[in-house]
Short mmCIF file of C-alpha atoms and ligand atoms in Angstrom, two decimals:
data_model
loop_
_atom_site.label_atom_id
_atom_site.label_comp_id
_atom_site.label_asym_id
_atom_site.label_seq_id
_atom_site.Cartn_x
_atom_site.Cartn_y
_atom_site.Cartn_z
CA MET A 1 -17.65 -16.90 -9.22
CA THR A 2 -14.49 -19.03 -9.26
CA ASP A 3 -13.03 -20.04 -5.91
CA THR A 4 -9.50 -18.96 -5.00
CA LEU A 5 -7.18 -21.20 -2.98
CA LEU A 6 -4.21 -19.43 -1.42
CA ARG A 7 -1.47 -21.93 -0.58
CA ASN A 8 1.94 -21.63 1.01
CA VAL A 9 1.12 -18.46 2.96
CA ARG A 10 1.92 -17.26 6.48
CA VAL A 11 -1.29 -15.88 7.91
CA ILE A 12 -1.57 -12.84 10.15
CA ASP A 13 -5.23 -13.28 10.97
CA GLY A 14 -5.78 -9.90 12.62
CA SER A 15 -6.66 -11.36 16.02
CA GLY A 16 -3.22 -10.61 17.40
CA ALA A 17 -2.10 -14.26 17.20
CA ALA A 18 1.43 -14.94 15.93
CA PRO A 19 1.70 -15.64 12.18
CA PHE A 20 1.11 -19.28 11.19
CA ALA A 21 1.50 -21.33 8.01
CA ALA A 22 -1.84 -22.08 6.40
CA GLU A 23 -4.01 -22.42 3.33
CA VAL A 24 -7.04 -20.20 2.80
CA LEU A 25 -9.97 -20.82 0.49
CA VAL A 26 -12.03 -17.89 -0.78
CA SER A 27 -15.43 -18.66 -2.23
CA GLY A 28 -17.56 -15.87 -3.65
CA ASN A 29 -16.81 -12.80 -1.56
CA ARG A 30 -16.09 -14.69 1.69
CA ILE A 31 -13.35 -16.69 3.34
CA LYS A 32 -14.80 -20.19 3.20
CA ALA A 33 -12.08 -22.19 4.94
CA LEU A 34 -8.75 -21.82 6.67
CA ALA A 35 -6.47 -24.78 7.40
CA ARG A 36 -3.28 -24.55 9.44
CA ARG A 37 -0.42 -26.51 8.00
CA PRO A 38 0.11 -29.42 7.73
CA ALA A 39 -3.62 -29.70 7.01
CA THR A 40 -4.55 -28.86 3.44
CA LEU A 41 -7.71 -27.75 1.71
CA ALA A 42 -9.44 -29.16 -1.31
CA ALA A 43 -10.94 -26.85 -3.91
CA ALA A 44 -13.21 -27.19 -6.90
CA PRO A 45 -11.44 -28.32 -10.12
CA ASP A 46 -11.84 -24.87 -11.64
CA ALA A 47 -10.54 -23.05 -8.58
CA VAL A 48 -7.72 -20.56 -9.06
CA VAL A 49 -4.72 -21.66 -7.01
CA VAL A 50 -2.15 -19.15 -5.85
CA ASP A 51 1.22 -20.20 -4.49
CA GLY A 52 2.01 -17.49 -1.96
CA GLY A 53 5.66 -18.49 -1.85
CA GLY A 54 5.69 -17.99 1.92
CA ALA A 55 4.38 -14.42 1.70
CA THR A 56 2.16 -13.01 4.46
CA LEU A 57 -1.60 -13.16 4.01
CA MET A 58 -3.38 -10.59 6.17
CA PRO A 59 -6.66 -8.66 6.29
CA GLY A 60 -6.93 -5.52 4.18
CA LEU A 61 -6.24 -2.28 6.04
CA VAL A 62 -9.02 -0.03 7.32
CA GLU A 63 -8.45 3.74 7.30
CA ALA A 64 -10.38 5.06 10.30
CA HIS A 65 -10.03 8.75 9.42
CA ALA A 66 -10.22 8.87 5.64
CA HIS A 67 -10.70 11.98 3.52
CA PRO A 68 -10.71 10.78 -0.08
CA SER A 69 -12.11 14.17 -1.10
CA PHE A 70 -9.23 16.06 0.56
CA ILE A 71 -7.19 15.92 -2.59
CA ASN A 72 -3.74 16.91 -1.32
CA THR A 73 -4.31 20.65 -1.70
CA PRO A 74 -1.79 22.87 0.08
CA SER A 75 -4.45 24.36 2.36
CA SER A 76 -8.06 23.84 3.33
CA PRO A 77 -9.49 26.95 1.56
CA ALA A 78 -8.05 25.52 -1.70
CA LEU A 79 -10.58 22.66 -1.37
CA GLY A 80 -13.38 25.19 -1.73
CA GLU A 81 -12.00 26.39 -5.07
CA VAL A 82 -12.29 23.02 -6.81
CA PRO A 83 -15.50 22.75 -8.90
CA PRO A 84 -17.73 19.79 -7.97
CA GLU A 85 -17.21 17.95 -11.26
CA GLU A 86 -13.42 17.88 -11.02
CA HIS A 87 -13.70 17.26 -7.30
CA THR A 88 -15.85 14.15 -7.84
CA LEU A 89 -13.35 12.67 -10.28
CA LEU A 90 -10.43 13.39 -7.96
CA THR A 91 -12.27 11.89 -4.96
CA ALA A 92 -12.80 8.70 -6.97
CA LYS A 93 -9.14 8.75 -7.99
CA PHE A 94 -7.89 9.03 -4.42
CA ALA A 95 -10.30 6.36 -3.15
CA GLY A 96 -8.86 4.05 -5.82
CA LEU A 97 -5.32 5.03 -4.91
CA LEU A 98 -5.93 4.07 -1.29
CA LEU A 99 -7.09 0.63 -2.44
CA ASP A 100 -3.89 0.36 -4.51
CA HIS A 101 -2.01 0.97 -1.24
CA GLY A 102 -3.77 -1.79 0.69
CA PHE A 103 -6.71 0.08 2.22
CA THR A 104 -9.71 -2.09 1.44
CA ALA A 105 -12.08 -0.06 3.65
CA LEU A 106 -12.44 3.63 4.44
CA HIS A 107 -14.32 5.21 7.33
CA SER A 108 -14.68 8.77 6.09
CA ALA A 109 -14.05 11.58 8.53
CA ALA A 110 -15.75 14.21 6.35
CA SER A 111 -16.44 14.96 2.73
CA ALA A 112 -15.23 18.26 1.28
CA LYS A 113 -18.50 18.89 -0.59
CA PRO A 114 -21.91 17.47 0.28
CA ARG A 115 -22.17 14.63 -2.25
CA LEU A 116 -18.56 13.65 -2.97
CA ASP A 117 -18.30 10.76 -0.49
CA VAL A 118 -21.86 9.63 -1.17
CA VAL A 119 -21.53 9.55 -4.95
CA VAL A 120 -18.16 7.79 -4.90
CA ARG A 121 -19.40 5.23 -2.33
CA ASN A 122 -22.47 4.54 -4.46
CA ALA A 123 -20.44 4.21 -7.66
CA ILE A 124 -18.05 1.75 -5.98
CA ASN A 125 -20.94 -0.29 -4.58
CA ALA A 126 -22.63 -0.34 -7.99
CA GLY A 127 -19.42 -1.56 -9.62
CA ASP A 128 -19.21 1.54 -11.83
CA ILE A 129 -15.76 2.43 -10.49
CA VAL A 130 -13.13 0.51 -8.55
CA GLY A 131 -12.46 1.46 -4.94
CA PRO A 132 -12.46 0.34 -1.33
CA ARG A 133 -15.50 -0.24 0.84
CA MET A 134 -16.55 3.12 2.11
CA LEU A 135 -18.72 4.72 4.76
CA ALA A 136 -19.61 8.20 3.54
CA ALA A 137 -19.52 11.26 5.77
CA SER A 138 -21.17 14.66 5.83
CA LEU A 139 -19.18 17.83 5.64
CA GLU A 140 -17.70 18.91 8.93
CA MET A 141 -20.37 20.82 10.82
CA THR A 142 -18.72 23.69 12.64
CA VAL A 143 -19.60 26.96 14.39
CA THR A 144 -18.81 30.51 13.27
CA SER A 145 -15.06 30.92 14.00
CA GLY A 146 -14.68 27.14 14.39
CA LEU A 147 -12.38 24.74 12.55
CA GLY A 148 -13.40 24.97 8.90
CA ASP A 149 -14.92 28.46 9.04
CA VAL A 150 -12.51 30.20 6.66
CA ARG A 151 -15.01 32.83 5.53
CA LEU A 152 -13.85 36.40 5.20
CA ASN A 153 -16.11 39.28 6.05
CA HIS A 154 -15.46 41.06 2.74
CA LEU A 155 -15.26 38.10 0.38
CA HIS A 156 -17.02 34.80 -0.29
CA ARG A 157 -14.75 31.87 0.53
CA GLU A 158 -15.44 28.24 1.32
CA THR A 159 -13.61 25.14 2.41
CA PHE A 160 -14.64 21.71 3.72
CA ALA A 161 -17.14 22.77 6.39
CA VAL A 162 -20.67 24.07 6.80
CA VAL A 163 -21.07 26.75 9.43
CA ALA A 164 -24.02 26.58 11.80
CA ASP A 165 -24.94 28.38 15.01
CA GLY A 166 -27.51 27.14 17.47
CA PRO A 167 -29.30 23.78 17.64
CA GLU A 168 -31.84 24.64 14.95
CA GLU A 169 -29.16 25.27 12.32
CA PHE A 170 -27.23 22.15 13.29
CA ARG A 171 -30.43 20.09 13.14
CA ARG A 172 -31.24 21.40 9.66
CA TRP A 173 -27.75 20.63 8.30
CA ALA A 174 -27.78 17.16 9.87
CA ARG A 175 -31.11 16.40 8.23
CA PHE A 176 -29.82 17.77 4.92
CA PHE A 177 -26.88 15.35 5.01
CA VAL A 178 -29.20 12.48 5.95
CA ARG A 179 -31.28 13.29 2.89
CA GLU A 180 -28.18 13.30 0.70
CA GLY A 181 -27.29 9.79 1.85
CA VAL A 182 -24.39 9.96 4.32
CA ASP A 183 -23.55 7.18 6.78
CA ILE A 184 -21.74 9.46 9.22
CA LEU A 185 -22.57 12.89 10.64
CA LYS A 186 -19.37 14.76 11.48
CA ILE A 187 -19.14 17.61 14.00
CA ASN A 188 -16.28 19.86 15.10
CA PRO A 189 -16.85 20.57 18.81
CA SER A 190 -13.23 21.66 19.30
CA GLY A 191 -10.80 23.60 17.15
CA ASP A 192 -7.14 23.14 16.25
CA GLU A 193 -3.91 25.11 16.27
CA GLY A 194 -4.47 26.34 12.72
CA THR A 195 -7.77 28.03 13.62
CA PRO A 196 -7.17 31.47 15.13
CA GLY A 197 -10.48 31.77 17.01
CA SER A 198 -10.90 28.16 18.05
CA LYS A 199 -7.79 26.41 19.29
CA ALA A 200 -7.30 22.72 20.04
CA HIS A 201 -7.95 23.11 23.78
CA MET A 202 -11.19 25.06 23.26
CA THR A 203 -14.66 23.50 23.31
CA VAL A 204 -16.67 25.65 20.93
CA MET A 205 -19.93 23.83 20.19
CA THR A 206 -22.61 24.00 22.86
CA ASP A 207 -24.26 21.01 24.50
CA ALA A 208 -27.52 21.90 22.77
CA GLU A 209 -25.82 21.93 19.34
CA VAL A 210 -24.23 18.51 19.83
CA ALA A 211 -27.53 17.20 21.22
CA ALA A 212 -29.40 18.44 18.14
CA VAL A 213 -27.15 16.48 15.77
CA ALA A 214 -27.31 13.43 18.06
CA GLU A 215 -31.13 13.53 17.94
CA VAL A 216 -31.06 13.49 14.16
CA ALA A 217 -28.50 10.67 14.16
CA VAL A 218 -30.63 8.55 16.48
CA ALA A 219 -33.83 9.22 14.55
CA HIS A 220 -32.27 8.27 11.21
CA GLU A 221 -29.89 5.55 12.50
CA LYS A 222 -26.75 7.37 11.42
CA ARG A 223 -23.51 7.30 13.31
CA MET A 224 -21.70 10.38 14.58
CA ALA A 225 -18.03 11.24 14.49
CA ALA A 226 -16.37 14.23 16.09
CA HIS A 227 -13.22 16.28 15.80
CA ALA A 228 -12.59 16.49 19.55
CA ARG A 229 -9.14 17.58 20.65
CA SER A 230 -10.11 19.29 23.91
CA ALA A 231 -11.02 17.35 27.05
CA GLY A 232 -14.31 19.24 27.19
CA ALA A 233 -15.21 18.23 23.63
CA VAL A 234 -14.41 14.56 24.30
CA LYS A 235 -16.64 14.57 27.40
CA MET A 236 -19.43 16.39 25.57
CA CYS A 237 -19.31 13.78 22.80
CA LEU A 238 -19.42 10.91 25.28
CA ARG A 239 -22.41 12.43 27.06
CA HIS A 240 -24.27 12.52 23.75
CA GLY A 241 -23.30 9.03 22.63
CA VAL A 242 -20.87 9.90 19.80
CA ASP A 243 -19.19 6.62 18.73
CA VAL A 244 -16.14 7.81 16.86
CA ILE A 245 -13.89 10.33 18.56
CA TYR A 246 -11.09 11.80 16.49
CA HIS A 247 -7.93 13.23 18.07
CA ALA A 248 -8.79 13.08 21.84
CA THR A 249 -5.26 14.40 22.30
CA LEU A 250 -5.93 16.80 25.20
CA CYS A 251 -7.97 14.41 27.37
CA ASP A 252 -7.78 15.00 31.10
CA GLU A 253 -8.13 12.21 33.68
CA GLU A 254 -11.93 12.48 33.70
CA ALA A 255 -12.11 12.21 29.90
CA LEU A 256 -9.84 9.14 29.98
CA ASP A 257 -12.10 7.56 32.64
CA MET A 258 -15.19 8.30 30.55
CA LEU A 259 -13.60 6.82 27.41
CA GLU A 260 -12.64 3.71 29.35
CA ALA A 261 -16.18 3.37 30.70
CA ALA A 262 -17.50 3.54 27.11
CA LYS A 263 -14.78 1.32 25.59
CA ASP A 264 -17.18 -1.32 24.28
CA ARG A 265 -18.96 1.37 22.28
CA VAL A 266 -16.45 4.04 21.25
CA PHE A 267 -13.50 4.21 18.89
CA VAL A 268 -10.66 6.70 19.11
CA ALA A 269 -8.47 7.67 16.17
CA PRO A 270 -5.81 10.18 17.25
CA THR A 271 -4.86 11.19 13.67
CA ILE A 272 -1.30 11.54 14.78
CA GLY A 273 -0.15 11.71 11.15
CA ILE A 274 -1.33 15.25 10.56
CA THR A 275 -0.11 16.59 13.89
CA TRP A 276 3.30 15.03 13.27
CA SER A 277 3.54 16.37 9.72
CA ALA A 278 2.27 19.85 10.56
CA TYR A 279 4.61 20.29 13.48
CA LYS A 280 7.63 18.00 13.27
CA GLU A 281 8.08 18.18 9.54
CA ALA A 282 7.13 21.83 9.01
CA PRO A 283 10.76 23.03 9.30
CA VAL A 284 11.75 20.43 6.68
CA ARG A 285 9.20 22.00 4.35
CA GLY A 286 10.60 25.44 5.07
CA VAL A 287 7.51 26.59 6.96
CA ALA A 288 8.54 28.51 10.05
CA LEU A 289 5.95 28.19 12.79
CA PRO A 290 5.63 31.07 15.29
CA ASP A 291 7.01 30.16 18.73
CA ALA A 292 3.61 30.30 20.43
CA VAL A 293 2.13 27.88 17.88
CA LYS A 294 5.17 25.60 18.26
CA ARG A 295 4.69 25.54 22.03
CA ARG A 296 1.03 24.57 21.70
CA PHE A 297 1.78 21.90 19.11
CA ASP A 298 4.51 20.53 21.33
CA ASN A 299 2.12 20.41 24.26
CA GLU A 300 -0.56 18.66 22.19
CA LEU A 301 1.89 16.14 20.77
CA VAL A 302 3.34 15.28 24.19
CA ARG A 303 -0.06 15.05 25.84
CA GLY A 304 -1.57 13.23 22.88
CA ILE A 305 1.17 10.59 22.98
CA ASP A 306 0.73 10.11 26.75
CA ASN A 307 -3.03 9.89 26.36
CA MET A 308 -2.91 7.31 23.56
CA LYS A 309 -0.56 5.18 25.65
CA ALA A 310 -3.01 5.48 28.55
CA LEU A 311 -6.05 4.65 26.40
CA HIS A 312 -4.27 1.64 24.89
CA ARG A 313 -3.39 0.42 28.42
CA ARG A 314 -7.01 0.89 29.48
CA GLY A 315 -8.28 -1.25 26.62
CA VAL A 316 -9.90 1.55 24.60
CA ARG A 317 -9.87 0.86 20.86
CA VAL A 318 -7.30 3.25 19.33
CA LEU A 319 -7.12 3.10 15.54
CA PRO A 320 -4.74 4.43 12.90
CA GLY A 321 -6.05 7.11 10.54
CA GLY A 322 -4.03 10.26 10.19
CA ASP A 323 -6.04 12.92 8.35
CA TYR A 324 -4.01 12.34 5.19
CA GLY A 325 -5.14 14.56 2.31
CA PHE A 326 -3.10 17.75 2.40
CA ALA A 327 0.10 18.51 0.49
CA PHE A 328 2.08 18.45 3.75
CA ASN A 329 0.46 15.17 4.86
CA PRO A 330 -0.54 13.56 1.57
CA MET A 331 -2.53 10.52 0.53
CA PRO A 332 -1.70 7.72 -0.13
CA ARG A 333 0.93 7.74 2.66
CA ASN A 334 -1.79 6.64 5.12
CA ALA A 335 -0.07 3.42 6.26
CA ARG A 336 2.58 5.59 7.89
CA ASP A 337 0.19 6.04 10.81
CA MET A 338 0.89 2.44 11.80
CA GLU A 339 4.58 3.30 12.07
CA HIS A 340 3.68 6.28 14.30
CA PHE A 341 1.70 3.89 16.53
CA VAL A 342 4.83 1.80 17.00
CA THR A 343 7.41 4.56 17.34
CA LEU A 344 5.32 7.11 19.29
CA PHE A 345 2.65 5.14 21.19
CA GLY A 346 4.69 2.04 21.98
CA PHE A 347 2.41 -0.39 20.14
CA THR A 348 4.08 -3.59 18.98
CA PRO A 349 3.92 -3.95 15.19
CA MET A 350 1.30 -6.70 15.72
CA GLU A 351 -0.79 -4.38 17.91
CA ALA A 352 -0.66 -1.74 15.17
CA ILE A 353 -1.79 -4.37 12.65
CA VAL A 354 -4.68 -5.44 14.91
CA ALA A 355 -5.72 -1.79 15.26
CA ALA A 356 -5.78 -1.33 11.46
CA THR A 357 -7.54 -4.63 10.75
CA ARG A 358 -9.63 -6.30 13.47
CA LEU A 359 -10.52 -3.03 15.21
CA GLY A 360 -11.07 -1.42 11.82
CA GLY A 361 -13.53 -4.20 10.99
CA GLU A 362 -15.35 -3.51 14.26
CA LEU A 363 -15.43 0.20 13.38
CA MET A 364 -16.97 -0.46 9.96
CA ALA A 365 -19.69 -2.56 11.64
CA ALA A 366 -20.34 -0.39 14.67
CA GLY A 367 -23.80 0.53 15.93
CA ALA A 368 -26.23 2.53 13.90
CA GLY A 369 -26.52 5.67 15.95
CA PRO A 370 -25.23 7.58 18.99
CA GLY A 371 -25.22 5.45 22.11
CA GLU A 372 -26.52 2.39 20.25
CA THR A 373 -25.39 -0.83 21.83
CA GLU A 374 -26.92 -2.90 19.04
CA ARG A 375 -24.08 -3.77 16.68
CA GLY A 376 -24.02 -4.63 13.04
CA ALA A 377 -22.34 -7.99 12.45
CA VAL A 378 -18.55 -7.78 12.35
CA GLU A 379 -17.49 -9.41 9.09
CA LEU A 380 -14.36 -7.50 8.14
CA GLY A 381 -10.84 -7.14 9.44
CA GLN A 382 -9.81 -10.75 10.12
CA VAL A 383 -8.72 -13.78 8.16
CA LYS A 384 -11.47 -15.92 9.57
CA GLU A 385 -14.07 -18.30 8.17
CA ASP A 386 -17.21 -16.54 6.91
CA PHE A 387 -15.55 -13.11 7.01
CA LEU A 388 -15.53 -10.97 3.86
CA ALA A 389 -12.50 -11.67 1.70
CA ASP A 390 -10.59 -8.38 1.88
CA LEU A 391 -7.00 -9.62 1.91
CA LEU A 392 -3.43 -8.54 1.30
CA LEU A 393 -0.57 -10.79 0.26
CA VAL A 394 2.57 -9.08 1.52
CA ASP A 395 6.19 -9.71 0.64
CA GLY A 396 7.78 -9.86 4.10
CA ASP A 397 6.50 -9.93 7.65
CA PRO A 398 4.76 -6.71 8.77
CA SER A 399 4.53 -8.11 12.32
CA ILE A 400 8.29 -7.61 12.48
CA ASP A 401 8.47 -4.39 10.44
CA VAL A 402 5.20 -2.55 9.95
CA THR A 403 6.80 0.01 7.60
CA ILE A 404 6.81 -2.49 4.73
CA LEU A 405 3.06 -1.82 4.41
CA GLN A 406 3.95 1.68 3.19
CA ASP A 407 5.57 0.26 0.06
CA PRO A 408 2.98 -0.74 -2.55
CA ALA A 409 5.65 -2.83 -4.30
CA ARG A 410 5.57 -5.14 -1.26
CA LEU A 411 1.84 -5.71 -1.74
CA VAL A 412 2.02 -8.83 -3.90
CA ALA A 413 -1.75 -9.05 -4.19
CA ILE A 414 -4.77 -7.07 -3.02
CA MET A 415 -8.17 -8.73 -2.84
CA LYS A 416 -11.40 -6.89 -2.12
CA ASP A 417 -14.69 -8.71 -1.73
CA GLY A 418 -13.23 -11.95 -3.07
CA ILE A 419 -11.85 -10.40 -6.26
CA PHE A 420 -8.22 -9.56 -6.94
CA HIS A 421 -7.83 -5.82 -7.34
CA LYS A 422 -4.12 -6.53 -7.81
CA ALA A 423 -3.42 -10.05 -9.01
CA PRO A 424 -0.32 -11.97 -7.93
CA THR A 425 2.73 -11.79 -10.19
CA PRO A 426 3.08 -14.40 -12.95
CA GLN A 427 5.53 -16.47 -10.86
CA ARG A 428 2.85 -16.92 -8.21
CA GLN A 429 0.22 -16.88 -10.85
CA ALA A 430 -3.00 -18.54 -10.49
CA ARG A 431 -3.10 -21.90 -12.20
CA PRO A 432 -5.93 -24.42 -12.31
CA LEU A 433 -5.66 -27.37 -9.94
CA ALA A 434 -5.98 -29.74 -12.88
CA ALA A 435 -2.65 -28.48 -14.23
CA GLU A 436 -0.78 -29.69 -11.13
ZN1 ZN B 501 -9.95 15.03 9.39
#
């Protein structure tokens, strides 16, 4: 494979360091060398040389709560109505669209049908289709009346979840998803404001049910992720070694303490995007929320914002990833979560970038199963020698204004695994060294 030398770039390396002028050499699928100006790098005579024109070179973005199979339907039951064949094609389409928008890696937070994530991940890895790196998830495993149980007593209806009751049923589903090839087992121990019987503050899975899935995850070296809005659900997940905790909005002091104690192991993604869209933008969409629902949303938003500020202060890894994938909170607007981190959680733009890159790289490499301290090697999420070459060349400085990452026109180039998914424009175009 031809080497690529990126010259005349300002590097945001993902570590949190201020941007610096540098040259970066990519060889194969890895970053081979990085030289801060005025040092320069030599490259092979046939290397492709890109003049960045002073643009920003940064790591590709990691989406910590991705749902490529949630295909922007207006509601969750609508996901159940899409036949698997169409659904597979659309999942591949949205995975590709996220790469077009700078997301070079996806940590799935649930697949809408059992094999959608798995098949798309495999096809990307085999080079059959183009898409980001992907960790594939199971369906959301929920309880009768829980988030995702949209069944009606008189009529068959499905959505994105499988419904299980008791540890034996949860164990069987977890093993089923292991057999089908998932990386991540997803559970819904709490509900949300859209679920009549299981609200956000309720903890609806039992300890034995969470333990059953955790046993399967440990035995098969899979990781676990949880939809845990309530304090009780967060604590239950921590007791059972769950590594990836989504939402965590209604944490109490004890849950915050437990998250802090586990901060070298756990990741939190608040998925503020969907809460913001569902509540703050609902009136804009002409959807009138009942007062009681509004009050609970307001409470969750206020507490969620306070809790994310507290977790960030305490050094817990809080990552962007906003449950994009519904008509009211659509893909590929996912980079908007970074703006929410700045405007709502008080992150600096650079801190939001670190969360979406370096911490995202740590998330993609995290331990194999619940409670595992053994880590996979971190090789994503930074512009650093020997790291995988997932890179963005950005017109402008996102460390001053993170919103520019929402505009695909500002993404001058997108590289995944050492190959340009989006090549630089002709003005910056690659030219052989010999021509200079
Ligand atoms: Zn989700």
